[in-house]
mmCIF file of C-alpha atoms in Angstrom:
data_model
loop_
_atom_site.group_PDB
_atom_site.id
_atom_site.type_symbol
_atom_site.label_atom_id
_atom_site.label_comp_id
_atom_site.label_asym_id
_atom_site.label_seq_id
_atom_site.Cartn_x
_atom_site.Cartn_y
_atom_site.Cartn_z
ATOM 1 C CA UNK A 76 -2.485 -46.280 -34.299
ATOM 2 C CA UNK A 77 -1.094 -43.465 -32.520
ATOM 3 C CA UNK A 78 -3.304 -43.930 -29.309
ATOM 4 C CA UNK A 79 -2.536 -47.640 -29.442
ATOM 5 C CA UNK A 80 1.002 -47.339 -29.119
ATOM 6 C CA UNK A 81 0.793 -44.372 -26.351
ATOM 7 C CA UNK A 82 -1.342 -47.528 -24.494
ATOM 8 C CA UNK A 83 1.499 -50.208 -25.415
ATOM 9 C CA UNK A 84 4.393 -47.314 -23.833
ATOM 10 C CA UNK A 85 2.154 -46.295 -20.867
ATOM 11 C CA UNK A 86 1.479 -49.711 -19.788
ATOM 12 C CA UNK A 87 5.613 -50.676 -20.438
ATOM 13 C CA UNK A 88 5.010 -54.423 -20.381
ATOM 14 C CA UNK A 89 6.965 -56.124 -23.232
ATOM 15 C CA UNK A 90 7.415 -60.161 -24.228
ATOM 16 C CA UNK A 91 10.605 -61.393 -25.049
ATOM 17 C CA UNK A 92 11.062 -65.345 -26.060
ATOM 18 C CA UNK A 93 13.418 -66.878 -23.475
ATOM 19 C CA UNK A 94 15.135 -65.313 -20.665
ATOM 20 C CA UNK A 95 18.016 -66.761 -18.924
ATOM 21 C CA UNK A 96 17.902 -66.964 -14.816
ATOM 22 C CA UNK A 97 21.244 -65.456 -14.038
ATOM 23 C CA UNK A 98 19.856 -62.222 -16.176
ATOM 24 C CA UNK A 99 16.987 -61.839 -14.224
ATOM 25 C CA UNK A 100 18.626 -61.761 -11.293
ATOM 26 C CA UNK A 101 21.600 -59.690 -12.208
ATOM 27 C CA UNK A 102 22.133 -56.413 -10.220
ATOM 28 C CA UNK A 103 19.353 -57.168 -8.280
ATOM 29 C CA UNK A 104 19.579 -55.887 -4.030
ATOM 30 C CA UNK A 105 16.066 -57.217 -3.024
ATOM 31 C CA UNK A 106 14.357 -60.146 -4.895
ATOM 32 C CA UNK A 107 10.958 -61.412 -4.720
ATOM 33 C CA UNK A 108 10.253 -64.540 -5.659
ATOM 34 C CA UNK A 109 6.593 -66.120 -5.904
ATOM 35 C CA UNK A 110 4.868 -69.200 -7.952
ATOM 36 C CA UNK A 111 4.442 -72.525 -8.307
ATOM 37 C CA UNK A 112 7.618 -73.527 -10.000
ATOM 38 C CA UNK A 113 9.636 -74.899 -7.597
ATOM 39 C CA UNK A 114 12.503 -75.506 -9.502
ATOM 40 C CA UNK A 115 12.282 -71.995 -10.956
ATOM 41 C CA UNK A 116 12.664 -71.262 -7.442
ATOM 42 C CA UNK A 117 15.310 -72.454 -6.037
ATOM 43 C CA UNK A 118 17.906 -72.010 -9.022
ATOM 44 C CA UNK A 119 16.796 -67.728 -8.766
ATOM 45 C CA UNK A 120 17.258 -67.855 -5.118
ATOM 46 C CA UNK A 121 20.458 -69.931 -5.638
ATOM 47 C CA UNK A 122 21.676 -67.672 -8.786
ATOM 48 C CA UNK A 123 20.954 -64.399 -6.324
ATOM 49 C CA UNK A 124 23.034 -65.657 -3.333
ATOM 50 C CA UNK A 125 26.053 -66.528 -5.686
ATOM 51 C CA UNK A 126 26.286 -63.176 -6.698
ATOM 52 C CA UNK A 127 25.981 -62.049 -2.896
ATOM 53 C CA UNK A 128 28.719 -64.489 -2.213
ATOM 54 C CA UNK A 129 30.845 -63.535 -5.229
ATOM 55 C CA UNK A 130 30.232 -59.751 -3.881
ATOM 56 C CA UNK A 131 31.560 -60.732 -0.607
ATOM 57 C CA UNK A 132 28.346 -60.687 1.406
ATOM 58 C CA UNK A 133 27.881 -63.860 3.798
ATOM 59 C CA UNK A 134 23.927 -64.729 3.745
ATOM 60 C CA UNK A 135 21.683 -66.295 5.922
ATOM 61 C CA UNK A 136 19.251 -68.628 4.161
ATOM 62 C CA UNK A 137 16.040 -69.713 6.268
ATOM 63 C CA UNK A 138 14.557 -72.755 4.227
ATOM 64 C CA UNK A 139 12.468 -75.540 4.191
ATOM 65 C CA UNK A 140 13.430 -77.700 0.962
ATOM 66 C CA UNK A 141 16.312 -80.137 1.207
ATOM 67 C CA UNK A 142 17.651 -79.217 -2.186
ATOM 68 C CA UNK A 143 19.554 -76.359 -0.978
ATOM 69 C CA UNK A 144 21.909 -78.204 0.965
ATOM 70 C CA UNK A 145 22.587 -80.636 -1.318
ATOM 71 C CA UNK A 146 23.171 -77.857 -3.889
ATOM 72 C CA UNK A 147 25.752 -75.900 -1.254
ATOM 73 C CA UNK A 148 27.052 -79.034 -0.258
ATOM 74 C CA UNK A 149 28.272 -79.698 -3.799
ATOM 75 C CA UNK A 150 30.602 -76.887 -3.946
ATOM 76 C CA UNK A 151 28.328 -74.816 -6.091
ATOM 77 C CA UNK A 152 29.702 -71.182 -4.304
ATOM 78 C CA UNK A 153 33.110 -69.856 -4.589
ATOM 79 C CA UNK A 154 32.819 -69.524 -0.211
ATOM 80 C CA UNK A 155 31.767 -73.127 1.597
ATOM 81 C CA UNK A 156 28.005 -72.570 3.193
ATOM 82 C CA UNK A 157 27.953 -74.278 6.471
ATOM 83 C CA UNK A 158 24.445 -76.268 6.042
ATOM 84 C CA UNK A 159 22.158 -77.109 9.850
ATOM 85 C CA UNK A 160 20.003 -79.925 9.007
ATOM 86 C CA UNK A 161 19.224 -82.798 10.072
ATOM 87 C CA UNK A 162 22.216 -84.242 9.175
ATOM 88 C CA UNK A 163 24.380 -81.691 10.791
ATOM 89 C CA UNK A 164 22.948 -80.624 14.055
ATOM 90 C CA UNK A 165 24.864 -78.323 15.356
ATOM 91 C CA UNK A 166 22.982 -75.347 16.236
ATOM 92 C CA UNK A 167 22.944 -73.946 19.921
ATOM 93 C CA UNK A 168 21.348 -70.368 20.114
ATOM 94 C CA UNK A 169 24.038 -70.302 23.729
ATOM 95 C CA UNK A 170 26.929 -70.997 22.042
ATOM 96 C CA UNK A 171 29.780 -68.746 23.665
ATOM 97 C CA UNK A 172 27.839 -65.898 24.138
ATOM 98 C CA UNK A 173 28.038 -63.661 27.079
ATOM 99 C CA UNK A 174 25.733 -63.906 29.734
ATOM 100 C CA UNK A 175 23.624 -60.316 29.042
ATOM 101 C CA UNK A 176 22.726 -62.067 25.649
ATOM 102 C CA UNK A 177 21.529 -65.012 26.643
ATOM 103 C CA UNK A 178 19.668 -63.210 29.764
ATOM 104 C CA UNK A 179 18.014 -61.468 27.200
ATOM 105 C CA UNK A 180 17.644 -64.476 24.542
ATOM 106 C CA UNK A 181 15.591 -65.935 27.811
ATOM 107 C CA UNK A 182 13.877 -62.647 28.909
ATOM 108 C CA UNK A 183 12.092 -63.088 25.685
ATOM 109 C CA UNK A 184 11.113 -66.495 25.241
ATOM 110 C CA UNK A 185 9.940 -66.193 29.351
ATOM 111 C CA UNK A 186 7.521 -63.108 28.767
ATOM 112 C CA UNK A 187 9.430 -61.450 31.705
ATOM 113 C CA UNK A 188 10.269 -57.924 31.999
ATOM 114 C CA UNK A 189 11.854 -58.675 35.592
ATOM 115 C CA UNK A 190 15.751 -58.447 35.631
ATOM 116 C CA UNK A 191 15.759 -62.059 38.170
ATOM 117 C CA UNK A 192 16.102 -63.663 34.769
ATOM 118 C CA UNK A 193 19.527 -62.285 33.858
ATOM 119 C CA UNK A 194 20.479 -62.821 37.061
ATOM 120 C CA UNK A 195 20.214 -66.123 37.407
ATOM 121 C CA UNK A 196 20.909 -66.523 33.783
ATOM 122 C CA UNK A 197 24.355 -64.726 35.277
ATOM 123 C CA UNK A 198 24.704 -66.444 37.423
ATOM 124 C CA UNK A 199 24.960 -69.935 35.554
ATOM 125 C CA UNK A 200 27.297 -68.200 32.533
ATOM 126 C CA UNK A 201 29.582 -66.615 35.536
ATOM 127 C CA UNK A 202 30.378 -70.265 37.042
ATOM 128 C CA UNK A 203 30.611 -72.299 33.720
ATOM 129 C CA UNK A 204 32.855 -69.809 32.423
ATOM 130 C CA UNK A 205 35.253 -70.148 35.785
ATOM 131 C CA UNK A 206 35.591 -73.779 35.711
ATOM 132 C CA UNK A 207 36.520 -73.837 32.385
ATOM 133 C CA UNK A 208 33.483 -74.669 30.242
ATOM 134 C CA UNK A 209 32.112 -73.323 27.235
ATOM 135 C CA UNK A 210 28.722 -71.625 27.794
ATOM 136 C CA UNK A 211 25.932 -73.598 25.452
ATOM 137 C CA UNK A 212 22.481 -75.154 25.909
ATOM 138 C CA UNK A 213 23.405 -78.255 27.913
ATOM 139 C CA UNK A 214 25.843 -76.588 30.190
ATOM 140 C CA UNK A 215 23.378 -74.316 31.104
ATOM 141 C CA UNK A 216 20.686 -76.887 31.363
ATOM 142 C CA UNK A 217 23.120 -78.851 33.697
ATOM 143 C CA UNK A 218 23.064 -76.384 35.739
ATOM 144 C CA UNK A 219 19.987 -75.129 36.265
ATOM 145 C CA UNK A 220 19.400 -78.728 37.420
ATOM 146 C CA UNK A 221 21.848 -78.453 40.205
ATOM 147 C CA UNK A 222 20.823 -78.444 43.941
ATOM 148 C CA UNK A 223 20.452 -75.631 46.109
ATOM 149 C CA UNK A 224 23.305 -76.729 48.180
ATOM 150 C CA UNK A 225 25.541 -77.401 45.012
ATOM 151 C CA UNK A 226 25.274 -74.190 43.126
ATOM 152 C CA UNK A 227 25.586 -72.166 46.565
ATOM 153 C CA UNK A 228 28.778 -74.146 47.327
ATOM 154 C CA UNK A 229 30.089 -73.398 43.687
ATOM 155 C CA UNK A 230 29.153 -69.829 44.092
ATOM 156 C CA UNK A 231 31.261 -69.125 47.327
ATOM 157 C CA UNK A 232 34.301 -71.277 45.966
ATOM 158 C CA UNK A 233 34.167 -69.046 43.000
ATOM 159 C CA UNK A 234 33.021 -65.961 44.993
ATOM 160 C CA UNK A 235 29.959 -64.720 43.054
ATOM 161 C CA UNK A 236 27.922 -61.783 44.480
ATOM 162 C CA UNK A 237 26.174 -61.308 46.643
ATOM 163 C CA UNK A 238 22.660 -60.209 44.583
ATOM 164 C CA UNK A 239 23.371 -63.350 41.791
ATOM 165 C CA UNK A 240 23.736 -65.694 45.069
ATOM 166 C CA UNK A 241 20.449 -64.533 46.234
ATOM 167 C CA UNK A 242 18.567 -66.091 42.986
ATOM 168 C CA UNK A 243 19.887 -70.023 43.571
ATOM 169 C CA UNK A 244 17.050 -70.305 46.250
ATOM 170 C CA UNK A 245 14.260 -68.747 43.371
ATOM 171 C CA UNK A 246 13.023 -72.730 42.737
ATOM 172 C CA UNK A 247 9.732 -70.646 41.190
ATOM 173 C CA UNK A 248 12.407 -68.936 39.050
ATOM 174 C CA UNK A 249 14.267 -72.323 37.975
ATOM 175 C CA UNK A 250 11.598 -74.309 37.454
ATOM 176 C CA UNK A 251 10.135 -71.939 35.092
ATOM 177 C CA UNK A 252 13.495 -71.705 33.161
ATOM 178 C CA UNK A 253 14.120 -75.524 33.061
ATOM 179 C CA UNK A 254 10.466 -75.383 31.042
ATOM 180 C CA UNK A 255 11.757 -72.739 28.660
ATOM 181 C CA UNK A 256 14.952 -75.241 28.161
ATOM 182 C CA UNK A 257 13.259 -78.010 27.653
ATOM 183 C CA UNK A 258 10.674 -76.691 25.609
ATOM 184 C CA UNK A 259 13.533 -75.384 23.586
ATOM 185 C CA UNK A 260 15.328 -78.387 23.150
ATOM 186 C CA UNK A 261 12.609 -80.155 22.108
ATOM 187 C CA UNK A 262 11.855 -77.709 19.401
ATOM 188 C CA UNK A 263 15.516 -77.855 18.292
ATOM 189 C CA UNK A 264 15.694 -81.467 17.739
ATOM 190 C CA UNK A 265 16.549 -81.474 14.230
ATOM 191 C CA UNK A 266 18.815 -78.951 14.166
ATOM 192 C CA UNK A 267 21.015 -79.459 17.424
ATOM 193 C CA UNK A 268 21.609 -82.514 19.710
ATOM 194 C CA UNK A 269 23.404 -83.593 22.733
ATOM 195 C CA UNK A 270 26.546 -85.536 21.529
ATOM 196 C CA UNK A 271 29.173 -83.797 22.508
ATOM 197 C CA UNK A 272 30.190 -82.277 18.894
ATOM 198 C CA UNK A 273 31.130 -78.655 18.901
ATOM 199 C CA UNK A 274 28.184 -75.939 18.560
ATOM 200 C CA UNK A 275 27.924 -72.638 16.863
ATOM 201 C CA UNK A 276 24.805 -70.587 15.742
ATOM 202 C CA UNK A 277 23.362 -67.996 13.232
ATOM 203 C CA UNK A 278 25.527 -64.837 14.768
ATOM 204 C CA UNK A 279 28.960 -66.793 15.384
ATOM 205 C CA UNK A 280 28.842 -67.794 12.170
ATOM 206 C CA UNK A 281 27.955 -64.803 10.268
ATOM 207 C CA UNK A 282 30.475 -62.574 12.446
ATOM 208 C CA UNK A 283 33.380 -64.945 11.104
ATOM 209 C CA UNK A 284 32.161 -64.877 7.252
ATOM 210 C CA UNK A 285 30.487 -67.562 7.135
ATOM 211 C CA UNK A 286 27.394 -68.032 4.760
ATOM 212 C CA UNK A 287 24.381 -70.145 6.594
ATOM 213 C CA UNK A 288 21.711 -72.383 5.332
ATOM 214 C CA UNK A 289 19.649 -73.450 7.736
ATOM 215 C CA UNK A 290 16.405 -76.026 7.392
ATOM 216 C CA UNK A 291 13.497 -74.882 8.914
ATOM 217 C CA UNK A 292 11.098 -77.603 7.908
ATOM 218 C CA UNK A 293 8.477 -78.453 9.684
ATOM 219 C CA UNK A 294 9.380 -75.857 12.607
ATOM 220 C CA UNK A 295 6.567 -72.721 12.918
ATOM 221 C CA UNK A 296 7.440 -73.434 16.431
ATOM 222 C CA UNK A 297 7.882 -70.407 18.900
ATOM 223 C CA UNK A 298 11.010 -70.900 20.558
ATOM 224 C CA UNK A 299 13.062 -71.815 17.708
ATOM 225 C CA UNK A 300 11.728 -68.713 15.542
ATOM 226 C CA UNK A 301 11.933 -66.469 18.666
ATOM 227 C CA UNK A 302 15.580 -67.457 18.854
ATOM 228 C CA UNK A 303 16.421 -67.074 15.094
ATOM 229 C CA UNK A 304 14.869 -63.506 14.739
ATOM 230 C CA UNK A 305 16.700 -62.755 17.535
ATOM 231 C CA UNK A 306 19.608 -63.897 16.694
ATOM 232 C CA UNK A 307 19.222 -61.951 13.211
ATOM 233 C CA UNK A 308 18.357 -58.735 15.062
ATOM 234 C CA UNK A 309 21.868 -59.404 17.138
ATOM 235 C CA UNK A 310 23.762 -59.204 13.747
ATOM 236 C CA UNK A 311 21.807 -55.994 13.043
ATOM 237 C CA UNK A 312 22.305 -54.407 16.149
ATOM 238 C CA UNK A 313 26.040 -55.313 15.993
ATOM 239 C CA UNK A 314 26.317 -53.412 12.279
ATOM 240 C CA UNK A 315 26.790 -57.194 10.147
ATOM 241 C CA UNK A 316 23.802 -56.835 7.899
ATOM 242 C CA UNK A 317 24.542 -58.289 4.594
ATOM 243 C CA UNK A 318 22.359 -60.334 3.275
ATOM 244 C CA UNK A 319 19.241 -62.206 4.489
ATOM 245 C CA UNK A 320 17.138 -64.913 2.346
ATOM 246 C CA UNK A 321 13.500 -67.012 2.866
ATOM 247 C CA UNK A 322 12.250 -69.753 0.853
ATOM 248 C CA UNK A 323 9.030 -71.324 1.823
ATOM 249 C CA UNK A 324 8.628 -70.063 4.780
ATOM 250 C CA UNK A 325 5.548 -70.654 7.086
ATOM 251 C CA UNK A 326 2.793 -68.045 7.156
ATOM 252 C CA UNK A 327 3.238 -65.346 10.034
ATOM 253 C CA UNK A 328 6.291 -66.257 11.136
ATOM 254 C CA UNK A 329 8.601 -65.010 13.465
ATOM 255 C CA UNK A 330 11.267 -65.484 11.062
ATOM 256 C CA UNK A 331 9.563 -64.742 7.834
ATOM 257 C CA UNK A 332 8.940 -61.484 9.103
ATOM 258 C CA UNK A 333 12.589 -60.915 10.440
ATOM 259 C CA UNK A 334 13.117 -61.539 6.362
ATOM 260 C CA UNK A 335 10.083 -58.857 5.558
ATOM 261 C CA UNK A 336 11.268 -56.238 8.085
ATOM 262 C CA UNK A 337 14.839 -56.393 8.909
ATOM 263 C CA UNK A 338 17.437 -53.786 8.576
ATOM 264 C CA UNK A 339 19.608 -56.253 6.055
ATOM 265 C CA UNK A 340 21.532 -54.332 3.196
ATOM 266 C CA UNK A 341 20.331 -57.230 0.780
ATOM 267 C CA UNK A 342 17.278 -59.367 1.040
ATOM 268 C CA UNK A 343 15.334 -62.375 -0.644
ATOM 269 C CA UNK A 344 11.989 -64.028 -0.007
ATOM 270 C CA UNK A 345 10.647 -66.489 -2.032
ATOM 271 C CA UNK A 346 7.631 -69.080 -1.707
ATOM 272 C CA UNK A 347 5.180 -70.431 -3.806
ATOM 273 C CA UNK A 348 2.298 -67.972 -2.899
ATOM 274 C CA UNK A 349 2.025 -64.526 -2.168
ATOM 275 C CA UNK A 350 -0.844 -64.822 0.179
ATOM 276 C CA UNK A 351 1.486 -66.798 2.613
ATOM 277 C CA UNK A 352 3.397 -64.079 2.653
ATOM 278 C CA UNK A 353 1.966 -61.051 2.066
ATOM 279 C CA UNK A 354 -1.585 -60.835 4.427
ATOM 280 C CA UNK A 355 -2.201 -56.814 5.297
ATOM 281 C CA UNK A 356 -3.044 -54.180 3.021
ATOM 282 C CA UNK A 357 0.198 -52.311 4.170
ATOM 283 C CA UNK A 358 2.346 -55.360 3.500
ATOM 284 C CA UNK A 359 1.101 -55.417 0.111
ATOM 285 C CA UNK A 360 1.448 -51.805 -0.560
ATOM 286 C CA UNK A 361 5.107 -51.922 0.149
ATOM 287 C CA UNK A 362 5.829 -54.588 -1.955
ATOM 288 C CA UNK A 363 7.034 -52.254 -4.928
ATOM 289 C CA UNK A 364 9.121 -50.381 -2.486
ATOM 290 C CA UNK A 365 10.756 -53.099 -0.504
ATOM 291 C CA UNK A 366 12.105 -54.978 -3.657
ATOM 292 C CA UNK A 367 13.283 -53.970 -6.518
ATOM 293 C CA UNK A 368 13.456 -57.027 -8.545
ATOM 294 C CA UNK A 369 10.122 -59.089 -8.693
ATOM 295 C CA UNK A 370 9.188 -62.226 -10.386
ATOM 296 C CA UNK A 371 6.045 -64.085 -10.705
ATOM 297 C CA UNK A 372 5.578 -67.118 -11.551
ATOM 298 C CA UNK A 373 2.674 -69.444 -12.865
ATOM 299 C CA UNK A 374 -0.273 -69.284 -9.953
ATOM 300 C CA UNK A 375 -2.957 -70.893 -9.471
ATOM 301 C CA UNK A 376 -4.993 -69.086 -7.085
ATOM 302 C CA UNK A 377 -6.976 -66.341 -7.860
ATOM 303 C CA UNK A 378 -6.409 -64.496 -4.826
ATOM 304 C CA UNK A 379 -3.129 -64.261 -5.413
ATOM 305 C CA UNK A 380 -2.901 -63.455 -8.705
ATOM 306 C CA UNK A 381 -5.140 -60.335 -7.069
ATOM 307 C CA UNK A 382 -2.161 -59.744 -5.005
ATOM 308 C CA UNK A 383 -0.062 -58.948 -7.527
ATOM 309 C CA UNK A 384 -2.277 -57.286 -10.545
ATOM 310 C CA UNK A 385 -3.196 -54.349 -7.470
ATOM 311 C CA UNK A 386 0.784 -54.172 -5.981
ATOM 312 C CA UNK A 387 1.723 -53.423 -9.554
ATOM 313 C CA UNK A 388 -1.139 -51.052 -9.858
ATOM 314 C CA UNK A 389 -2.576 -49.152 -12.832
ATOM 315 C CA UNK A 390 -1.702 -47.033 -15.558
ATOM 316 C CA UNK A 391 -3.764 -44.364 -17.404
ATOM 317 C CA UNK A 392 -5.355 -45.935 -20.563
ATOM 318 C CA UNK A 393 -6.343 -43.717 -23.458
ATOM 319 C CA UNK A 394 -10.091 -44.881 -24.545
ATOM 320 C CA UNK A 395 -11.160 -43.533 -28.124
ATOM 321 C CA UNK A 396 -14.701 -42.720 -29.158
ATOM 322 C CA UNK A 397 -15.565 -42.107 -32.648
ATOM 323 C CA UNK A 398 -18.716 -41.375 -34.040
ATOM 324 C CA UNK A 399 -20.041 -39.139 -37.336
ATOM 325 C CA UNK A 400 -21.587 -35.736 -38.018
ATOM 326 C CA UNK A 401 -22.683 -34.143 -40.790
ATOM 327 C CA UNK A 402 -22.249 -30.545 -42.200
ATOM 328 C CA UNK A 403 -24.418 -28.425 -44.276
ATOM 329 C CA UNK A 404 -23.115 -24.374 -44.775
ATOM 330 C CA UNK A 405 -25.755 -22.160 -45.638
ATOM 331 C CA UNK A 406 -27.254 -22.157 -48.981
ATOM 332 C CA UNK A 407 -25.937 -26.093 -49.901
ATOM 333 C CA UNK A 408 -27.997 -28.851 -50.572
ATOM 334 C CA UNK A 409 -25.279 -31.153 -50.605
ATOM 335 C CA UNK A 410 -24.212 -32.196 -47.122
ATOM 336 C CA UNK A 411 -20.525 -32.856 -45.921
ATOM 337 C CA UNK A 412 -20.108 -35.859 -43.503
ATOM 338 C CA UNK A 413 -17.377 -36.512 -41.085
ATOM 339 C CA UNK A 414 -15.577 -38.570 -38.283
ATOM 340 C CA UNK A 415 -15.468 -36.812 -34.775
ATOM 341 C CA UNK A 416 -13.202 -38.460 -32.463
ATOM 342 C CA UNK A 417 -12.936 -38.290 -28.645
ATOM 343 C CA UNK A 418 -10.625 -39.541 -26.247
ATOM 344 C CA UNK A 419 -10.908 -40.168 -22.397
ATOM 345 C CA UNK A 420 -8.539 -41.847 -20.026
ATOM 346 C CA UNK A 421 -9.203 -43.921 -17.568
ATOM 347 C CA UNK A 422 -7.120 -46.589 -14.973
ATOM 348 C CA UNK A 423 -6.010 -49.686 -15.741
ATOM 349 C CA UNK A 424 -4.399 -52.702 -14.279
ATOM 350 C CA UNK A 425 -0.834 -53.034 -15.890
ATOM 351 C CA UNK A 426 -1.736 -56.413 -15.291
ATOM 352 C CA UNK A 427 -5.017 -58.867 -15.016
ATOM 353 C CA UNK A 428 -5.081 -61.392 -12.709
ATOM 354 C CA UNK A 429 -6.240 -63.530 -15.830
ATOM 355 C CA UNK A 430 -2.250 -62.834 -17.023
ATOM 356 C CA UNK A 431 -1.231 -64.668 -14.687
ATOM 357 C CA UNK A 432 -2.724 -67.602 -14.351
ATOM 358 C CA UNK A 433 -2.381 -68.044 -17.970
ATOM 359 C CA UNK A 434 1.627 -67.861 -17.868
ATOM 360 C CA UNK A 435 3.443 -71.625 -18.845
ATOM 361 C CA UNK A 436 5.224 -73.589 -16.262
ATOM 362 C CA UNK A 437 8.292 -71.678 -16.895
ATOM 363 C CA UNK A 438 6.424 -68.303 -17.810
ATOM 364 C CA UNK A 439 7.309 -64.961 -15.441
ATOM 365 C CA UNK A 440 6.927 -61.906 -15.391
ATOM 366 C CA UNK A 441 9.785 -60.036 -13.936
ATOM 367 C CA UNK A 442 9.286 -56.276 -12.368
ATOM 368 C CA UNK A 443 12.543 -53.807 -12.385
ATOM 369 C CA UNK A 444 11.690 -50.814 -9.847
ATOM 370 C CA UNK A 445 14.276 -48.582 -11.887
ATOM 371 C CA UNK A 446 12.466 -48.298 -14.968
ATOM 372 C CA UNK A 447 9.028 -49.592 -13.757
ATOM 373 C CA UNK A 448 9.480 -52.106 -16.523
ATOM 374 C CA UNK A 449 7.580 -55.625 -16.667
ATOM 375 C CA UNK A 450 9.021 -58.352 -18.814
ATOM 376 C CA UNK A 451 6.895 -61.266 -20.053
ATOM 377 C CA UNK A 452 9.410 -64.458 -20.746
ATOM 378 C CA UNK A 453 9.823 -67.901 -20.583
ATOM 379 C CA UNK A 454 12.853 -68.680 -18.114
ATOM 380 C CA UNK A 455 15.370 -70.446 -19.146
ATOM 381 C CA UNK A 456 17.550 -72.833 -16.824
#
């Protein structure tokens, strides 16, 4: 009995009946979320970024399921959550940023280590900027389409240098940035379009307070994740790092892992399998260390039920042996029997695979990194 309940302390995985959501996300910095249950899902991931917002921390939420903005929509934060969807396109990367920025926004999506792209990038920024315009996708895409002739007589009305002058003739240059543009637009048609409205974009927002939810179905698209890590490493770079969310988001992403490795003081990524999100042997290994709250839902492949059983890991289970002897002292005829017992230890997976895939619909179990502790309950919501 003893041995047995060393096992049940060393393992430290207990079942409780019925666990409410908002407790198992309570005091939580970095949550992991994984399972089938989408509706388990989305009301942690909402439940964690009310308490971010009550704490004062705008978030940015990368998504691809509709129900969040009908859930943000609805008033359900204390601060509004400006939603970019489909229904609200008004995301522009450009928006009334300075022209090193965008240079560099275009120096990445180009390949191009040259500095010809910021200057012509300069260039465009310098002149919309002096007759009055706000910089943003389309301006800049007007013009890059202007003549020769046109943007050199602009440029010596509004006397530009010399060495940003000397790009207007680069047609190589433009054509290859008029392909980046429209390449981008294209891959931004559900989140921005060209009617006239007034822009803004992951950083602007965030810098003002601002939480963001933005709809990422159907993207996995270079460009647009290109510009959204970027823009996510801009916030970092500029010290505004509060809080950063995922939910089902594609497999090696751009942006899923700007969720994975970012420099954010809070973090959550959720989906409904670990394999899409989790595929190296060092990503795995840092699971335990990257969040501190983890819950698992129902799965139904194997593989990654595997995930989790070995990022959990083992614990050191006491086996006992027992078998009998007998005794006979010197000059007896009677003989004494007796028990001899032996114990070994070995490792042991705090959980089985098998564990999981046997949990109910609503079944998790829930990992706290402070005490190493793994609850067994049925969620309640």
């Amino acid at each position: 009995m003893a041995i047995r309940k060393e096992n049940i302390q060393r393992r430290n995985v207990c079942r409780i009946q019925g666990l409410r959501i908002e407790k198992v996300v309570e005091n939580t910095k970095n949550l992991l979320v994984a399972g089938e249950n989408e509706d388990i899902r989305v009301y942690l991931l909402t439940e964690y970024l009310a308490n971010m917002n009550e704490q004062g921390n705008p978030f940015v939420l990368l998504h691809s399921n509709p129900r969040f903005a009908t859930i943000f929509e609805n008033g359900t934060l204390n601060q509004p959550v400006i939603c970019i969807n489909g229904n609200n396109q008004i995301y522009d990367p450009f928006y009334q940023k300075n022209a090193s920025v965008i240079g560099a926004m275009f120096k990445q999506l180009m390949k191009q280590d040259d500095n010809d792209v910021l200057l012509i990038i300069n260039l465009y920024c310098t002149l919309i900027e002096k007759m009055n315009y706000e910089v943003s996708l389309q301006k800049l895409y007007e013009f890059n389409e202007k003549s020769v002739t046109e943007l050199t007589r602009l440029a010596n009305q509004y006397e530009i240098s010399n060495l940003m002058k000397a790009k207007i003739s680069d047609q190589v240059l433009r054509m290859k940035i008029q392909g980046t543009m429209l390449e981008l637009r294209r891959q931004l048609n559900m989140l921005w379009t060209n009617d006239g409205s007034e822009k803004t974009n992951i950083f602007s927002m965030v810098s003002n307070g601002n939480c963001v939810c933005i709809n990422m179905t159907g993207m996995g698209q270079e460009y647009l994740e290109e510009i959204i890590a970027f823009e996510i490493n801009e916030l970092i770079n500029q010290g505004i790092h509060h809080c950063l969310a995922s939910e089902e988001i594609a497999i090696n992403s751009v942006a899923l892992n700007a969720c994975l490795n970012n420099g954010f003081l809070f973090k959550a990524v959720s989906g409904r399998r670990l394999s899409s999100m989790f595929t190296t042997e060092k990503e795995i290994s840092n699971i335990m260390s990257d969040f501190d709250r983890l819950v698992i839902l129902k799965h139904n492949l194997t593989n990654d039920c595997d995930i989790f059983s070995k990022a959990i890991g083992t614990y050191r289970f006491i086996r006992e042996t027992t078998g009998s002897g007998t005794n006979r002292m010197p000059l007896q005829i009677i003989r004494s029997h007796h028990v001899e017992r032996t114990s070994t230890e070995e490792d042991r997976q705090r959980l089985l695979p098998e564990d999981i895939v046997r949990l109910d619909e609503d079944g998790a179990f829930i990992y706290y990194s402070d005490s190493s502790k793994i609850i067994e309950a049925n969620l309640i919501y």
